[in-house]
Coordinates of C-alpha atoms and ligand atoms in Angstrom, one line a residue:
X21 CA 4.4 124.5 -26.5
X22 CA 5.6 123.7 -22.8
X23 CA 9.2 122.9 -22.3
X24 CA 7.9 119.5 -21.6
X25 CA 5.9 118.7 -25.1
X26 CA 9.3 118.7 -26.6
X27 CA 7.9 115.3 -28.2
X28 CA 9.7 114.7 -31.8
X29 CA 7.2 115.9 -34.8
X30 CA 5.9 112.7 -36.1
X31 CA 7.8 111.0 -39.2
X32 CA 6.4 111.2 -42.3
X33 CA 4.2 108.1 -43.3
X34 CA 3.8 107.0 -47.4
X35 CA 1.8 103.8 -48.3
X36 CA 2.4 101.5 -51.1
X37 CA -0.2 99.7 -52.4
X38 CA 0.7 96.8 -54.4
X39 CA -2.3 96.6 -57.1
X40 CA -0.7 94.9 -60.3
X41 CA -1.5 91.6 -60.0
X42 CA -4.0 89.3 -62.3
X43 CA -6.0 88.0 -60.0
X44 CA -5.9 84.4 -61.5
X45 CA -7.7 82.6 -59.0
X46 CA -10.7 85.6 -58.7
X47 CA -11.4 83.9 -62.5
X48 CA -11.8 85.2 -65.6
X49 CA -13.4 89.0 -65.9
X50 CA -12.5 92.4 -64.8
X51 CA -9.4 92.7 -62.5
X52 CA -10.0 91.4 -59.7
X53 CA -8.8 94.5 -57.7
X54 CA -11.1 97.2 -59.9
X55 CA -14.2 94.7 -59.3
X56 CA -16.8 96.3 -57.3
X57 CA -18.2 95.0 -54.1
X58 CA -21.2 96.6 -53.4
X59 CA -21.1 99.1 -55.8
X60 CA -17.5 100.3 -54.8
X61 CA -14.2 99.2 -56.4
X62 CA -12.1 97.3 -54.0
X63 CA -8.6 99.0 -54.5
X64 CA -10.7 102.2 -53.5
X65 CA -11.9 100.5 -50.5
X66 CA -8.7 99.4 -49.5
X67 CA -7.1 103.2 -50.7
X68 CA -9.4 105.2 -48.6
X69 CA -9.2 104.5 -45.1
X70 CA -5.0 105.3 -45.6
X71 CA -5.8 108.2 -48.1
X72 CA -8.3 110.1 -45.0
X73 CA -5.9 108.7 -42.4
X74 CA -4.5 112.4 -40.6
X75 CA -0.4 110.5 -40.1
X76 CA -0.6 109.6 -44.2
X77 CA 1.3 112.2 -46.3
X78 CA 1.6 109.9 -49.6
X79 CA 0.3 107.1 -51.4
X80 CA 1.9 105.3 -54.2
X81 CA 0.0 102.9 -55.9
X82 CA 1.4 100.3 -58.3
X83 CA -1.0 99.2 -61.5
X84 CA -0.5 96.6 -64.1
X85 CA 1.7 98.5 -66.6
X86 CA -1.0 98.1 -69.3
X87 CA -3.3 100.3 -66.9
X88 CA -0.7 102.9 -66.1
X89 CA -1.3 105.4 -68.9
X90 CA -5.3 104.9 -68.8
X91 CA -5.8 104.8 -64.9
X92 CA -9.5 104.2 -63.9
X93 CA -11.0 107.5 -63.3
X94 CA -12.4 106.9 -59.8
X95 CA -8.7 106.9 -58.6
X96 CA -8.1 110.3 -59.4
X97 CA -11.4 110.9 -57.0
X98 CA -8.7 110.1 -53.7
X99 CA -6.1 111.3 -51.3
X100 CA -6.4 114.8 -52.7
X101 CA -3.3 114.8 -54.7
X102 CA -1.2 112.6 -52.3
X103 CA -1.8 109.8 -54.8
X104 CA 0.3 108.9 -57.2
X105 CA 0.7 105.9 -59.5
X106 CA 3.5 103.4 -60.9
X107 CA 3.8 100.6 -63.1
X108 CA 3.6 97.4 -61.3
X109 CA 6.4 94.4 -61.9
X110 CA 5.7 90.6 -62.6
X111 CA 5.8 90.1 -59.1
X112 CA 4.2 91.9 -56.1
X113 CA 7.7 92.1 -54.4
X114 CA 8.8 94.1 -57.6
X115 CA 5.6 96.3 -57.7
X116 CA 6.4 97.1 -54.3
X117 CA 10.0 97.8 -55.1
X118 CA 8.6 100.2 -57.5
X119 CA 6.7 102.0 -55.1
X120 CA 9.4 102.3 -52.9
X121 CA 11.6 104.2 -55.4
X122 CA 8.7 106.2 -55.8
X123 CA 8.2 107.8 -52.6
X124 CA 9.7 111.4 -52.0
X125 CA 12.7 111.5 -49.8
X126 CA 11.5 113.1 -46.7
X127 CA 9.1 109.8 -46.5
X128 CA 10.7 107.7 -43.2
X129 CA 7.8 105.6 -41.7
X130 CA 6.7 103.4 -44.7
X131 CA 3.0 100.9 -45.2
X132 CA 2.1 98.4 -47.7
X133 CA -0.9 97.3 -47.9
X134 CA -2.8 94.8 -50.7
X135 CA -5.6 96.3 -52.8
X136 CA -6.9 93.3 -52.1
X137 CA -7.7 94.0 -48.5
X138 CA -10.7 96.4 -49.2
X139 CA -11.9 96.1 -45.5
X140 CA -8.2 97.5 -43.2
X141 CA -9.5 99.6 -40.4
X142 CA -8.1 102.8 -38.9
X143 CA -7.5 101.5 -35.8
X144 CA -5.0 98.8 -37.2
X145 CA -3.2 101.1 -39.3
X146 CA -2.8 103.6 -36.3
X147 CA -1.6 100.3 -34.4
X148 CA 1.3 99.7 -37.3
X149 CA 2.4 103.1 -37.5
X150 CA 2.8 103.6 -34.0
X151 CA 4.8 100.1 -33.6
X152 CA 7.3 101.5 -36.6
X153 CA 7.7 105.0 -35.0
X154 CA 8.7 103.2 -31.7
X155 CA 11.7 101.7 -34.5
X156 CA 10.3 98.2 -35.1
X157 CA 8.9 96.7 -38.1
X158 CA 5.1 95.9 -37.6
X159 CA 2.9 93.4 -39.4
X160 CA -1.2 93.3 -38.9
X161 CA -1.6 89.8 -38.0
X162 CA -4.3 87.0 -36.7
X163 CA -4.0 84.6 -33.9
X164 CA -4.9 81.2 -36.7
X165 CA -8.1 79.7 -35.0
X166 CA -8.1 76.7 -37.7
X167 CA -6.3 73.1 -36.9
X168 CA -3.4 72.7 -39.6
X169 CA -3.4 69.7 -41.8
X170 CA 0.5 69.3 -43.6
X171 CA -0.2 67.0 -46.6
X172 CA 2.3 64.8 -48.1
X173 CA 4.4 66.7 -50.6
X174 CA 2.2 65.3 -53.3
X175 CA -1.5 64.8 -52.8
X176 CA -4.1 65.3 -50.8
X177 CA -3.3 62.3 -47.9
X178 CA -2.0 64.0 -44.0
X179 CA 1.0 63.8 -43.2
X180 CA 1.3 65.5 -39.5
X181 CA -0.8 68.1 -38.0
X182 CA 1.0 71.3 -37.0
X183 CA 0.4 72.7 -33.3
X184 CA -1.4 75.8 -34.2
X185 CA 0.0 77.6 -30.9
X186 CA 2.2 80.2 -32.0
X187 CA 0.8 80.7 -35.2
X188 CA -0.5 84.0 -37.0
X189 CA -1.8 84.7 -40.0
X190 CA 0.1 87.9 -41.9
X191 CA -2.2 90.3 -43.2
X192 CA -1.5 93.7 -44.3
X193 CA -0.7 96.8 -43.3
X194 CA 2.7 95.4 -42.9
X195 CA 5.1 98.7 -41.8
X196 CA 8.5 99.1 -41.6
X197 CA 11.4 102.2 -41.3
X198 CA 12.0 102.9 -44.5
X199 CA 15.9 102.2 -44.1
X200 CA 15.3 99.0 -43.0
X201 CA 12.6 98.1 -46.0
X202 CA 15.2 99.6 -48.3
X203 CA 17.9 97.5 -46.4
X204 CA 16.2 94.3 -46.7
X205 CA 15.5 94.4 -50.7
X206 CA 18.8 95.2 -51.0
X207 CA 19.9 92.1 -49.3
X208 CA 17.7 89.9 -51.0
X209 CA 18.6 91.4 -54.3
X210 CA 22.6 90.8 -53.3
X211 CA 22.2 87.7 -52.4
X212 CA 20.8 86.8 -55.9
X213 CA 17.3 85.8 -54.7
X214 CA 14.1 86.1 -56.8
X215 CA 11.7 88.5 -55.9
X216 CA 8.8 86.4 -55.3
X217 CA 8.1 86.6 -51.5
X218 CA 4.4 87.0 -51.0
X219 CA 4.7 89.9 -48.0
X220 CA 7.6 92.3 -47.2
X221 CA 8.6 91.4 -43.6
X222 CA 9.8 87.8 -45.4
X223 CA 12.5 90.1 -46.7
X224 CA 12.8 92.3 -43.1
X225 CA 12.9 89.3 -41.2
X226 CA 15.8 87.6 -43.7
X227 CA 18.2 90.7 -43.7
X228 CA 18.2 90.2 -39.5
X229 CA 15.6 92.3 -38.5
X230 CA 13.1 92.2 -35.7
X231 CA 9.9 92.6 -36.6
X232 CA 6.7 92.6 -34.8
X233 CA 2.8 91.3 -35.0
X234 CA -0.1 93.9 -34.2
X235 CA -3.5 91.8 -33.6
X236 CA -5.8 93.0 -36.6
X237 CA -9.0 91.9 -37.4
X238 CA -10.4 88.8 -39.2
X239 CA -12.5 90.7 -41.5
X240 CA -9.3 92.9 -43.0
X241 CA -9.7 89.3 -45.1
X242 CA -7.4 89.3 -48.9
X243 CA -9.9 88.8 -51.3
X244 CA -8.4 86.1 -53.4
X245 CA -11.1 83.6 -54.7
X246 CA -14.7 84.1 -56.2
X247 CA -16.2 82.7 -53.4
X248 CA -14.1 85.9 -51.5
X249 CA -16.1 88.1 -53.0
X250 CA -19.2 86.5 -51.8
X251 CA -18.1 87.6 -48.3
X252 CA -16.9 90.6 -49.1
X253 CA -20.2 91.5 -50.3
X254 CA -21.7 90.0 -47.2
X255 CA -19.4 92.7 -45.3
X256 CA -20.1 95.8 -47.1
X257 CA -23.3 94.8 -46.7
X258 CA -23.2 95.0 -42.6
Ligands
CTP317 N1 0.3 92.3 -56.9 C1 1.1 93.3 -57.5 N2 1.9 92.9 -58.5 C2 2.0 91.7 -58.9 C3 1.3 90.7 -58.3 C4 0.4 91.0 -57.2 O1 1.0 94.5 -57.2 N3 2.8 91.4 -60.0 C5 -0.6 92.7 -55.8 C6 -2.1 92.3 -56.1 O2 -2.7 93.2 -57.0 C7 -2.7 92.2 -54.7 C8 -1.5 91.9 -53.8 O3 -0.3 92.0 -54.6 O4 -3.2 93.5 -54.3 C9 -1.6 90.5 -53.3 O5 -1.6 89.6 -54.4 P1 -2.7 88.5 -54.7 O6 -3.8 88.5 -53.7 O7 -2.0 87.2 -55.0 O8 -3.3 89.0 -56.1 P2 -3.1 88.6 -57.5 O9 -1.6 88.3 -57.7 O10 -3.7 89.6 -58.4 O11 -3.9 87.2 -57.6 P3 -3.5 85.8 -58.2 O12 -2.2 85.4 -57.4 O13 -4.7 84.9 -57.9 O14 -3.2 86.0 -59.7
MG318 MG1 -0.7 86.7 -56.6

């Protein structure tokens, strides 16, 4: 190595993937995140572009505790060992807290990312990691291209439409130091608030921190509905 390449080694990077949910509005049937979509389960397709990522040394995955001792098999199929599961909470703020317990020590740059983003792309997850390794909390993120209806607090009638300027739609990865993720859950836990937030930089951004948005793709989409499905399918069928 030259005397100038004296560039710190790279941190080490662990992903969390919340996967414990029930998928209520996906409908009755399988779990929504072990459904396939075109032939492949979508927590593996959301797994495996982290698990064959070179900067990814670990990947903790959080199931529905009733799943936890009888794991699909197709799981044990990724990330060459680096995988590892835990029970999932009642919310994915506490799955996600179990995760983050989870991860060895050495673990400093940390991901989460939904199992119900089967479609995340390298590039974007390069984009996060590098944003965190500079020390600032990153989340993937999409200019909103839609005009925003606010509807009266009960009902269907407008109330005021909301500039869209300035407005992004959080995806996932969403990546933080893992001081300042284990910070902010501290905080929010202090200050006696539920763990309900739907993403993690709600918490970041609460305890004080700065945190920024990397331009991601609109087809890293959250599968949430049936009728998600049916363009997921149209996807994985490019
Ligand atoms: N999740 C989790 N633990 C929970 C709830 C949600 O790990 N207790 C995960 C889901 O599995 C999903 C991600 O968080 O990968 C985003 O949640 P969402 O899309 O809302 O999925 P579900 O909670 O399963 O769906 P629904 O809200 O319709 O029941
Ligand atoms: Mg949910």
């Amino acid at each position: 190595m030259s005397p100038n390449s004296s560039a710190a080694s790279p941190l080490d990077v662990g992903v969390i993937v919340p996967a414990a949910g029930r998928g209520e509005r996906a409908g009755a049937g399988e779990l929504k995140q072990f459904r396939t979509i075109a032939g492949i389960p979508m927590l593996l397709r959301a797994i495996r572009p982290f698990a064959s990522h070179p900067r990814v040394c670990e990947i903790a995955v959080a199931l529905p505790a009733e799943c936890f001792e009888s794991p699909p098999s197709w799981l044990a199929e990724v990330a060459g060992g680096r995988l590892h599961l835990v029970r999932g909470g009642l919310t994915r703020a506490e799955s996600v807290l179990e995760g983050l317990r989870s991860l060895t020590p050495t673990i400093e740059v940390v991901l989460i990312h939904d199992a119900a983003r089967p479609f995340v792309t390298s590039d974007v997850i390069t984009a996060v990691i590098d944003r965190v390794t500079s020390g600032v909390s990153a989340v993937a993120a999409v200019p909103l291209g839609d005009t925003l209806k606010r509807a009266e607090a009960h009902g269907t009638r407008i109330s005021e439409t909301v500039p869209r300027r300035g407005l992004w739609r959080a995806q996932t990865p969403q990546g933080f130091p893992r001081t300042v993720l284990e910070q902010a859950y501290r905080a929010w836990l202090a200050k006696g608030n539920r763990l309900d937030a739907t993403d993690d930089a709600t918490l970041v951004e609460a305890a004080g921190f700065p945190v920024d948005l990397v331009p991601d793709r609109t087809t890293n989409l959250k599968v949430t509905t049936a009728d998600d499905f049916l363009v997921a399918e149209a996807l994985a069928a490019r």
